[in-house]
Short mmCIF file of C-alpha atoms in Angstrom, two decimals:
data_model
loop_
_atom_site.label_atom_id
_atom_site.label_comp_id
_atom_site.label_asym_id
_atom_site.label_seq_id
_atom_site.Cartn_x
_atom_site.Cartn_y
_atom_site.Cartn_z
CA UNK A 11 -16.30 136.77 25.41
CA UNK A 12 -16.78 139.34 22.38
CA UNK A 13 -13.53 140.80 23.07
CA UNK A 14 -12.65 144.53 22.17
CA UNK A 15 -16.20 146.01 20.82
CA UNK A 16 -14.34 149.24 19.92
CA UNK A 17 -12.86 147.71 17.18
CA UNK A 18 -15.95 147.97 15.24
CA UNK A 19 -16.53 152.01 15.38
CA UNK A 20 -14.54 155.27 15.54
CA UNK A 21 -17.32 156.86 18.10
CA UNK A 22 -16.83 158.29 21.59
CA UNK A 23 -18.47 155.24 23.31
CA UNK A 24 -16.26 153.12 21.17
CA UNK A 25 -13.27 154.27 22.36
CA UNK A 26 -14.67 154.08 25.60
CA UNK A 27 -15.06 149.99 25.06
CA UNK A 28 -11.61 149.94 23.92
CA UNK A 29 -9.94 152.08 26.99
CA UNK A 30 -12.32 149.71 29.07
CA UNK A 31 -11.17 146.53 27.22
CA UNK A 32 -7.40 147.80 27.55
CA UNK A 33 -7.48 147.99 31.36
CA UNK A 34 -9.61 144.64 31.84
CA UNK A 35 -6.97 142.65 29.53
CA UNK A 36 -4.67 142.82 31.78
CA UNK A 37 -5.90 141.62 34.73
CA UNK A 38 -5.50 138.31 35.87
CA UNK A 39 -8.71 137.56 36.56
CA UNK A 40 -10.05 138.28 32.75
CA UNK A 41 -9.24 135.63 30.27
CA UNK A 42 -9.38 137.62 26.66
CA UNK A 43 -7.65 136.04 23.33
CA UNK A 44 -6.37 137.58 20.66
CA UNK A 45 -8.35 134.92 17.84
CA UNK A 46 -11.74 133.15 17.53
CA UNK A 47 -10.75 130.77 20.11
CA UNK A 48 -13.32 132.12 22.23
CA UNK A 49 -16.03 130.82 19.57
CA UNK A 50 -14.70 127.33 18.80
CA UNK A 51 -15.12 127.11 23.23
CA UNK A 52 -18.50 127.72 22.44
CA UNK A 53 -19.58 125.61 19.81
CA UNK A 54 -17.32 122.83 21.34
CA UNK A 55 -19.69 123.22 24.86
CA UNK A 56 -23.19 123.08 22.41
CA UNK A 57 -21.74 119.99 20.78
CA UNK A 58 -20.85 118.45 24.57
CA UNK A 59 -24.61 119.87 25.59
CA UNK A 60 -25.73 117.78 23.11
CA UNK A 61 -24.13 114.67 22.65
CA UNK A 62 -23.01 113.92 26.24
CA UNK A 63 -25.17 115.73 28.57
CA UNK A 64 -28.50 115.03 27.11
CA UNK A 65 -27.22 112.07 25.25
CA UNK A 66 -28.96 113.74 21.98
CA UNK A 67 -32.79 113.13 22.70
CA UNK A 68 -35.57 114.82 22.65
CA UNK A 69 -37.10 115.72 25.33
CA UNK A 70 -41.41 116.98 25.92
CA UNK A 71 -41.00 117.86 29.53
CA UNK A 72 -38.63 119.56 31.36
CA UNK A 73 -38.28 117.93 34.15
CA UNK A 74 -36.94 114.96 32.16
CA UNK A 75 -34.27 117.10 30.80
CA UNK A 76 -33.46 118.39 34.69
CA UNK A 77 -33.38 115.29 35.61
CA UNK A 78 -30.70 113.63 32.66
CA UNK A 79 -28.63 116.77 32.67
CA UNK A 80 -27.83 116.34 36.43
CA UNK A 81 -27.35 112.59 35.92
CA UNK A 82 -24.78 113.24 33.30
CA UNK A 83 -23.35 116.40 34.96
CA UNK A 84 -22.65 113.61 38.34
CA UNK A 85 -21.46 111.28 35.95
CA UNK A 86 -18.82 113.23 34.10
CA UNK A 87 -17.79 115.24 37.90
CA UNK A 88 -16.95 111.76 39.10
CA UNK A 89 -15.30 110.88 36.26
CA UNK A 90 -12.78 113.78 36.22
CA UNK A 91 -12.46 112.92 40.01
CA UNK A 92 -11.05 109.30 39.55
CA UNK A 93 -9.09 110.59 36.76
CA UNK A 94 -7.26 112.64 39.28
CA UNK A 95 -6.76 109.91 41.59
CA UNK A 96 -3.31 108.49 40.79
CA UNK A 97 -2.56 105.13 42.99
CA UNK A 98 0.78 102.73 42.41
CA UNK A 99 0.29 99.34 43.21
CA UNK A 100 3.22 98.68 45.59
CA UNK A 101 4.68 95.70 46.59
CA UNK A 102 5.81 95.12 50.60
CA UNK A 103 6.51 91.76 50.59
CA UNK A 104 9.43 90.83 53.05
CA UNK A 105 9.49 86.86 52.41
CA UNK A 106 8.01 85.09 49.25
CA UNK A 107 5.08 82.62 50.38
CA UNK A 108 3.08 80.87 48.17
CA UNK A 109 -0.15 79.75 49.15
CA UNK A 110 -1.03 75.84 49.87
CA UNK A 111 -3.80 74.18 47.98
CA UNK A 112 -4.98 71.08 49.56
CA UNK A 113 -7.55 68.75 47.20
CA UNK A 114 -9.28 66.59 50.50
CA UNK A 115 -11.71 64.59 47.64
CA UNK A 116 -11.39 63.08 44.36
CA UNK A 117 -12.98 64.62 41.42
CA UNK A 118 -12.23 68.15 42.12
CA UNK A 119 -11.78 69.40 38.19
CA UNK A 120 -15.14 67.81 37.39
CA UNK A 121 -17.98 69.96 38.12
CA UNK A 122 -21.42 68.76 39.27
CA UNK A 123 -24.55 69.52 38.08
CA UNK A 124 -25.74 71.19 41.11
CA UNK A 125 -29.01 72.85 39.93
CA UNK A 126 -30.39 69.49 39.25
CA UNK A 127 -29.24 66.07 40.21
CA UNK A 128 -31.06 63.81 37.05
CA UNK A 129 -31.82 60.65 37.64
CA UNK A 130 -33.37 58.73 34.34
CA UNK A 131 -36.34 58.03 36.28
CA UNK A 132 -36.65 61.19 38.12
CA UNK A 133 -37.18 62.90 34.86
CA UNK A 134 -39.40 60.08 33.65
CA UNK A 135 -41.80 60.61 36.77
CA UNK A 136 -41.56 64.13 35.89
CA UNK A 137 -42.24 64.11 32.68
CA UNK A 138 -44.90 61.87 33.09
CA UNK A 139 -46.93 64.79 34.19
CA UNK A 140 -47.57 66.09 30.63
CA UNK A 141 -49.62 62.26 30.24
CA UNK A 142 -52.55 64.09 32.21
CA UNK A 143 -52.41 67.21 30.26
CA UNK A 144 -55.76 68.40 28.43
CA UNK A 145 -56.28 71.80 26.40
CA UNK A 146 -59.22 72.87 28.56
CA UNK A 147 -59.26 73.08 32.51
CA UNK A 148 -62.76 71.97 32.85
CA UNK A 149 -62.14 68.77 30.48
CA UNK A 150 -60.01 66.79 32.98
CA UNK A 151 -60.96 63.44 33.46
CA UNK A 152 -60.99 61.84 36.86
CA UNK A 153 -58.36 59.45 35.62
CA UNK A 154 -56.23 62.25 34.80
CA UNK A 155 -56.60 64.28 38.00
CA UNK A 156 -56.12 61.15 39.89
CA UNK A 157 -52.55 60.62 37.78
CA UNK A 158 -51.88 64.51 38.29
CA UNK A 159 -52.82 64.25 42.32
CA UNK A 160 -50.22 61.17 42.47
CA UNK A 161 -47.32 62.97 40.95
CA UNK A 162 -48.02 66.42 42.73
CA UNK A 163 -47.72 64.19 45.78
CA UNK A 164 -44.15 62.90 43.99
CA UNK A 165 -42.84 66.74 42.95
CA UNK A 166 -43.59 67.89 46.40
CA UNK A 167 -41.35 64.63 48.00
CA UNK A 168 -38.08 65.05 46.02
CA UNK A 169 -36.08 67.77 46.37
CA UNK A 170 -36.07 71.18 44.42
CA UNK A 171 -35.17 71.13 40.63
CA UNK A 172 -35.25 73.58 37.62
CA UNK A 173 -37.06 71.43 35.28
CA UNK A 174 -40.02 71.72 33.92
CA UNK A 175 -43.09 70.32 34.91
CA UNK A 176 -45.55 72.81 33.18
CA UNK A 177 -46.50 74.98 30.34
CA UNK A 178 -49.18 77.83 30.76
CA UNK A 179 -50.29 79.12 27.39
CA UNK A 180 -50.38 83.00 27.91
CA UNK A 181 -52.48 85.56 26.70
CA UNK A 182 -49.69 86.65 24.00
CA UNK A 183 -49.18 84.86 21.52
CA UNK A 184 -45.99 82.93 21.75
CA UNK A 185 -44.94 84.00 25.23
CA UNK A 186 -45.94 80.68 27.14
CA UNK A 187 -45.26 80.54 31.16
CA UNK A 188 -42.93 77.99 31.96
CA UNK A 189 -43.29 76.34 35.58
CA UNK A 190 -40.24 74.57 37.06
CA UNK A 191 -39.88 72.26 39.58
CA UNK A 192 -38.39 75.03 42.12
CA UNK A 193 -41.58 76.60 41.73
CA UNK A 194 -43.99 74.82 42.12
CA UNK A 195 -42.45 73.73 45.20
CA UNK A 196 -43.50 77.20 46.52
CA UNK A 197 -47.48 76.00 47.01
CA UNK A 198 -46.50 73.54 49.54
CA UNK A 199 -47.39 74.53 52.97
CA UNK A 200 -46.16 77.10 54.73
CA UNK A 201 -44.28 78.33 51.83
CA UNK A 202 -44.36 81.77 50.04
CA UNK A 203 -45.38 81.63 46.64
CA UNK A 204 -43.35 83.16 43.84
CA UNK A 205 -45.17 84.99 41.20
CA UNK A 206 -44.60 82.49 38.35
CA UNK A 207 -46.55 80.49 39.79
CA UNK A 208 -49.48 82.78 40.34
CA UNK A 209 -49.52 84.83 37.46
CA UNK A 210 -50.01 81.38 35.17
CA UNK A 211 -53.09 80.95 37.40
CA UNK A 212 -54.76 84.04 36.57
CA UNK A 213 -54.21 82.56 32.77
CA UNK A 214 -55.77 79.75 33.03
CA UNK A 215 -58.88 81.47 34.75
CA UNK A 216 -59.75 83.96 31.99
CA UNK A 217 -59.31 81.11 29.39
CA UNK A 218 -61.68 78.89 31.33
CA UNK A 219 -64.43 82.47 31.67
CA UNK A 220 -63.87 83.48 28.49
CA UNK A 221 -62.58 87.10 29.26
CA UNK A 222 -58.97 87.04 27.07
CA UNK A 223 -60.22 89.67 24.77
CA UNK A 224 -61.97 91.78 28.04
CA UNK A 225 -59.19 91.34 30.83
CA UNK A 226 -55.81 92.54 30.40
CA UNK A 227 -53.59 90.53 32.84
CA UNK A 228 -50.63 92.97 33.49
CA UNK A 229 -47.15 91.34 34.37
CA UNK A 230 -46.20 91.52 38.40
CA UNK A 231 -43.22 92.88 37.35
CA UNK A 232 -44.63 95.93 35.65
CA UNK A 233 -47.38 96.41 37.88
CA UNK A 234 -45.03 96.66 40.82
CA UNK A 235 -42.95 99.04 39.19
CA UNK A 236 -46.03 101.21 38.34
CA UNK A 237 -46.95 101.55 41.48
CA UNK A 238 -43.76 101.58 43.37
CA UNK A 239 -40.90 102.57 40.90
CA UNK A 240 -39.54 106.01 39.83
CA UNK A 241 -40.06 107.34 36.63
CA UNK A 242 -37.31 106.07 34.51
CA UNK A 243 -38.25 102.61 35.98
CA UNK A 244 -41.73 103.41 34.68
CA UNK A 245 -41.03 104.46 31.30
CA UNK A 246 -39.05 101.41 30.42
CA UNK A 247 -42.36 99.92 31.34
CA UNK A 248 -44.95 101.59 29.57
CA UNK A 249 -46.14 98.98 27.33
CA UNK A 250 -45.90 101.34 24.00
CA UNK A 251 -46.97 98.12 21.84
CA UNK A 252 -50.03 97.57 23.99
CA UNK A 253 -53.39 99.22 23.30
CA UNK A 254 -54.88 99.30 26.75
CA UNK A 255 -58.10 101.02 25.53
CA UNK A 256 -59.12 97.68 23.72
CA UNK A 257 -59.57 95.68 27.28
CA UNK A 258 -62.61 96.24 29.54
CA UNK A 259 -60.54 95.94 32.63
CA UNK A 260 -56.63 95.08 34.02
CA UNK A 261 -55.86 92.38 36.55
CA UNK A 262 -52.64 92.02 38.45
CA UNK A 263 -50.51 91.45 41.52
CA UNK A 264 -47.54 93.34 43.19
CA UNK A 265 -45.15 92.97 45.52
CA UNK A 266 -44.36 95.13 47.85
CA UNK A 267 -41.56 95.40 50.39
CA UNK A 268 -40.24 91.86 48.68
CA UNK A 269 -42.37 89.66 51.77
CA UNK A 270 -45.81 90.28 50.88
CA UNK A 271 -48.47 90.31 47.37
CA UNK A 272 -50.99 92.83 47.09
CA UNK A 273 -53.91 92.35 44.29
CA UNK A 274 -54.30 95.23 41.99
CA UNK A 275 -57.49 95.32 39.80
CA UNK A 276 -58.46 98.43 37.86
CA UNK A 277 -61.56 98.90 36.49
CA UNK A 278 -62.24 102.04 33.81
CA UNK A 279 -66.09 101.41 33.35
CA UNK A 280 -66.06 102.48 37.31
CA UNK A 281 -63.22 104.67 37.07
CA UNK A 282 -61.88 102.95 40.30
CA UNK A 283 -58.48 101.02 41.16
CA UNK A 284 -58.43 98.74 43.55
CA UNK A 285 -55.60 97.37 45.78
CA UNK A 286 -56.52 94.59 47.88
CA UNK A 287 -54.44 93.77 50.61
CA UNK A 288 -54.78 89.96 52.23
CA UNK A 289 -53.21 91.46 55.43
CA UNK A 290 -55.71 92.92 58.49
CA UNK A 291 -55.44 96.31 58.05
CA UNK A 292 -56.76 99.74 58.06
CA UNK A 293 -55.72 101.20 55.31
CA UNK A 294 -56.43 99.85 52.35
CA UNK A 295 -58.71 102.54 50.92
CA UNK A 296 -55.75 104.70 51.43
CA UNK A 297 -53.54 102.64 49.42
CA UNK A 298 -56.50 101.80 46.92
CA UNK A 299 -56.34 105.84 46.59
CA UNK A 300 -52.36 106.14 46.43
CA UNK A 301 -52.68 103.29 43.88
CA UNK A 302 -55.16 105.35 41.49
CA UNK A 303 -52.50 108.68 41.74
CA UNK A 304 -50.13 106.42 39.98
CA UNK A 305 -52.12 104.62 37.60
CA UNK A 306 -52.62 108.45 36.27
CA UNK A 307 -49.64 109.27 36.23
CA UNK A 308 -49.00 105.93 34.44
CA UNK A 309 -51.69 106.85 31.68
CA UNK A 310 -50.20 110.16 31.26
CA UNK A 311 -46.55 109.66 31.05
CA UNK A 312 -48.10 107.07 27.92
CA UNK A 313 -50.00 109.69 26.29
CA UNK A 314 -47.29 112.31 26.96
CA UNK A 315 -43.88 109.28 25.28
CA UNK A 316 -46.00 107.31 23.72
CA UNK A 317 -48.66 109.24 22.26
CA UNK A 318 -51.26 106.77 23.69
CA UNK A 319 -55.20 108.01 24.07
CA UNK A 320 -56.13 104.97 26.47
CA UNK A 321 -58.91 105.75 28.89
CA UNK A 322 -57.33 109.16 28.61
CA UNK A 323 -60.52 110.68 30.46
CA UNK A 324 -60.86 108.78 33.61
CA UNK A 325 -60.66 109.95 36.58
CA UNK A 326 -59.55 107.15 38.74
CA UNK A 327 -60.25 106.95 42.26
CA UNK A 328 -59.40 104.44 44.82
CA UNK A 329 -61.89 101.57 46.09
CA UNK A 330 -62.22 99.10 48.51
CA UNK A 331 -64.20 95.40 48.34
CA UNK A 332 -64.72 93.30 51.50
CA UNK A 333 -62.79 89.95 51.25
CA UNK A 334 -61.43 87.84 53.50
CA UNK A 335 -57.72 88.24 55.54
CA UNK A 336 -55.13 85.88 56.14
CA UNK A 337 -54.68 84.07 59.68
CA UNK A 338 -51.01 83.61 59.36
CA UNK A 339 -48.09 85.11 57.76
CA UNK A 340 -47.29 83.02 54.60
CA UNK A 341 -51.06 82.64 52.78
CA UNK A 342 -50.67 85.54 51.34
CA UNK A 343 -50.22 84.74 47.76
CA UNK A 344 -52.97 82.12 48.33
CA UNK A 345 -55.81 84.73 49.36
CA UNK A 346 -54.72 87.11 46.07
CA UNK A 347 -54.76 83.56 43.80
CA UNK A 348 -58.57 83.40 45.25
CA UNK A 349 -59.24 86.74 45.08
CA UNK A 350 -58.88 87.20 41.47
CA UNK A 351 -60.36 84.03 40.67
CA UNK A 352 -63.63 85.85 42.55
CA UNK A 353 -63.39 88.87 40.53
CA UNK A 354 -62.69 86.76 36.90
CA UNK A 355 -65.54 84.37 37.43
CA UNK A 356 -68.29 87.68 38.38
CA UNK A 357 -66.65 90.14 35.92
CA UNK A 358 -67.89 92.61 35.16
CA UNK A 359 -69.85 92.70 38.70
CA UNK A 360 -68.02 93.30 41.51
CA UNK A 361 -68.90 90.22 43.77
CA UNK A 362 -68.36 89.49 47.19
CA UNK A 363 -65.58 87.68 48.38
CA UNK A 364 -65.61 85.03 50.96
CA UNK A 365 -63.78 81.91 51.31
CA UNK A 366 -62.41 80.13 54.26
CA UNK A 367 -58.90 81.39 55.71
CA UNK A 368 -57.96 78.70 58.10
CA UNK A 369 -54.75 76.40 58.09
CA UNK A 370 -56.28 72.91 56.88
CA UNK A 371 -58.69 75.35 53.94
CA UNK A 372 -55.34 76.63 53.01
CA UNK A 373 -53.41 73.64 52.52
CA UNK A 374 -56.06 72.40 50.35
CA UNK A 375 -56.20 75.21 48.51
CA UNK A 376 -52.48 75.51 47.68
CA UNK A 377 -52.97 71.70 46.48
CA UNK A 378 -56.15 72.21 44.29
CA UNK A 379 -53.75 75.15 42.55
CA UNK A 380 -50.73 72.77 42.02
CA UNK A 381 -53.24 70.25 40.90
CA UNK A 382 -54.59 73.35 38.60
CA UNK A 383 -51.17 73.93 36.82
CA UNK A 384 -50.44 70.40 35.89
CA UNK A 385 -53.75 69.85 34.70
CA UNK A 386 -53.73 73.02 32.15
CA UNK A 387 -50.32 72.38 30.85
CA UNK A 388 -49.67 72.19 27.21
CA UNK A 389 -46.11 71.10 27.45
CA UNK A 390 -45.12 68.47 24.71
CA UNK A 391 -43.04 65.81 26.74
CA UNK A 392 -42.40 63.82 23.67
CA UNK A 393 -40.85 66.49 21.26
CA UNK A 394 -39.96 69.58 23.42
CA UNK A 395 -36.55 69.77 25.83
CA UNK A 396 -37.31 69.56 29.57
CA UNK A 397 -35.31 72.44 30.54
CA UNK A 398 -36.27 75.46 27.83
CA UNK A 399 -39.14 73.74 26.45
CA UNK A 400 -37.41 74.25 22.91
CA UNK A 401 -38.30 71.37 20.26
CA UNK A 402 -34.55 72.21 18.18
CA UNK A 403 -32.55 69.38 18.11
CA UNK A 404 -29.30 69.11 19.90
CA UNK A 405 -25.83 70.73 17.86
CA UNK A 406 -23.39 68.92 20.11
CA UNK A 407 -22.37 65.45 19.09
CA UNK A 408 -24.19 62.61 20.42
CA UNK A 409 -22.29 59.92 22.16
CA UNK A 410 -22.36 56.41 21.08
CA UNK A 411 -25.58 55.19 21.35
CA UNK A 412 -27.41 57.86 20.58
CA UNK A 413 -27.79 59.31 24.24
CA UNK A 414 -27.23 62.50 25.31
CA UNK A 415 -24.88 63.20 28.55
CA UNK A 416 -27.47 63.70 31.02
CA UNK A 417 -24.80 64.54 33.89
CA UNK A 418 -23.00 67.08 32.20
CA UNK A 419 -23.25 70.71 33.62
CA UNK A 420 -25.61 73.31 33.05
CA UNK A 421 -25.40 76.11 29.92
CA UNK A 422 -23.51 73.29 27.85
CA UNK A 423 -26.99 71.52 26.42
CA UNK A 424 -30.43 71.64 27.02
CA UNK A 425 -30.88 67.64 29.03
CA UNK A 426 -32.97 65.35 27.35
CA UNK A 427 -33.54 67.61 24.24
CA UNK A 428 -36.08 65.89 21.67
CA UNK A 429 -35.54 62.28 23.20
CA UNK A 430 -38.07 60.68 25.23
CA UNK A 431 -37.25 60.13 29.14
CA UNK A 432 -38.60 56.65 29.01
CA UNK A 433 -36.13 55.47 26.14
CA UNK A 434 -33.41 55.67 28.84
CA UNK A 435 -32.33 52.84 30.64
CA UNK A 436 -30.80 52.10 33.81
CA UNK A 437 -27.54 50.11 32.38
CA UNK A 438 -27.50 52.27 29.36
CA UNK A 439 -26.72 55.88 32.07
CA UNK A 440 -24.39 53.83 33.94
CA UNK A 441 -22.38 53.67 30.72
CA UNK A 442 -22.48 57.49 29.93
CA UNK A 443 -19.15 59.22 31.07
CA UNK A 444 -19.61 62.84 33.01
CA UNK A 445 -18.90 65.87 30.53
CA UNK A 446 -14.97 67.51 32.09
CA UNK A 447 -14.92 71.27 31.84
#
């Protein structure tokens, strides 16, 4: 790489490098240049190091920078490979066929609405939901439970929708839970539940205790991938606006092998973790333990990115807490909904947790939650759209009348934006032509 060194004395061991340099140079294994080629190489690789290898961050550990420099280094191999491959499309077509398109019903360029078949007084039962809506959970009337009861009985009946029959104010400002039909189909019996339906319920429960500025409900989502995901997977979820240290405690659920929920509920005055499993099984103070490794790790990789001090010197452990087990194999979501309505209403004791597990206790208890998310909604049905829950008005051109095309296909217009469902009429839909793509 420095070429001949002799060049830069008149010395016995200079001429030594240059009768060495002469004999190498010609070899064909050697690879010497007559210029500063051999620099520009150099500074060409440092500028690829840089910009394409480690993609020009910084980096504070280096594993991270093991781990991105083999990513990149895979990356760019296999992209040299395919650059090698070379393939012509050929054609070996004997005889010319063309193939033969049959349309066996009429209608075929119109497009249904398949999400959701509206109805103008489907969406006026629906709607009609939002009539027994009061700000606080333990202000219901027994009118309006009675209403709610009557059209829980209704959502369950008809069949699966993406509207929305609920709006869960959240413990962030301005990021509301929004509960569709679809899901809260999910608390009928024998049905798994999804976790937009039981994350809303943990909500509601510190609103109605009082423990919004104590209890930090962490997303599913990011609690599953702090416990479960890699480290990349981690970092994107680290919560860098979040300041942890503020909250006496952190509530959540995950999933884990995508069939069952697990509840997760970490508590730094204790310096325990807890991961309660609904399932019969003996090792839950196991996973509690696994569970409190990565919550570590979790708080360290934000101290180490982020710069955050949050409960920095704990020393988590793993615990367990005696609490009922399920009886079959789709109450699981059920038994965590319960469970961390146990630990919310005793915080900050740790109680003890017992409840009923059998079929009929179960079926009411997936009702009294259905009935619990209708009742604590705070959607407006009179201003706000009943498929985003915006309260814009509508950009596309009304048709005559003043109605907007119901029937016409989804991502085209929020349905029944700012208009009331019960200013429809049957005669007046009849009229309204279906939107052609």
């Amino acid at each position: 790489m420095l070429g001949d060194i002799g060049r830069h004395g008149d010395g016995h061991a200079y001429r030594n490098f240059s009768r060495m340099h002469k004999k190498v140079s010609v070899l064909d294994t050697q690879n010497f240049t007559q210029n500063n080629r051999t620099q520009g190489i150099m500074e060409k690789s440092q500028w690829d190091l840089k910009h394409l290898r480690l993609q020009r961050r910084r980096f504070t550990r280096l594993d991270d920078l093991v781990l991105r420099y083999k990513t990149m280094h895979d990356a760019l191999l296999r992209e040299y490979s395919d650059s090698k491959v070379i393939s012509k499309k050929r054609f070996k077509v004997d005889i010319e066929k063309w193939k033969k398109k049959k349309h066996s019903r009429k209608g075929i360029y119109v497009r249904p609405f398949t999400s959701f078949t509206a109805t103008p007084q489907s969406f006026k039962d629906i709607n009609t939901v939002a009539l027994c809506v009061v700000g606080n959970v333990t202000q219901v009337s027994p009118t309006a439970k009675s209403k709610c009861d009557s059209q829980l009985t209704w959502l369950w009946k008809n069949r699966s929708s993406e509207a929305i029959v609920s709006q869960i104010a959240s413990q962030v400002q301005g990021n509301n839970f929004l509960i569709r039909h679809s899901d809260l189909q999910t608390l009928k019996p024998h049905k798994w539940l999804v976790g937009e339906v039981i994350e809303p319920l943990l909500q509601i429960w510190a609103r109605q205790f009082n423990l919004e500025q104590k209890i930090f409900i962490l997303c599913h989502y990011t609690a599953t991938v702090m416990l479960y995901g890699d480290r990349q997977a981690v970092r994107r979820h680290a919560l860098r606006k979040v300041d942890l240290g503020q909250y006496e405690g952190i509530i959540s659920f995950v999933n884990e092998n995508q069939n069952h929920w697990k509840l997760l509920f970490i508590n730094p005055s204790q310096s325990t973790v807890y991961l309660l499993d609904p399932a019969p099984v003996s090792t839950e103070l196991a996973a509690s333990c696994l569970a409190a490794r990565q919550v570590r790790d979790f708080f360290n990789m934000r101290r180490n990115v982020y710069g955050k001090r949050d409960w920095e010197s704990v020393t988590w452990k793993g615990g367990q807490i005696n609490h009922p087990t399920q009886k079959d194999g789709h109450s699981c979501g059920v038994i965590v909904a319960k469970m961390a309505k146990a630990l919310l209403e005793t915080f900050p004791a740790i109680p003890t947790i017992e409840f009923p597990t059998g079929q009929s206790e179960m079926a009411e208890e997936r009702r009294r939650l259905a009935s619990t998310l209708l009742e604590a909604s705070v959607f407006d049905e009179e201003n706000s759209c009943g498929m985003c829950a915006g309260n814009k008005p509508p950009t596309l051109p009304l048709f005559p009348g003043g109605k907007i095309n119901w029937k016409q296909r989804e991502g085209v217009i929020c349905q029944l934006q700012s208009l009331s469902p019960t200013s429809f009429r049957q005669d007046t839909m009849q009229q309204v032509p279906e939107m052609v793509p």
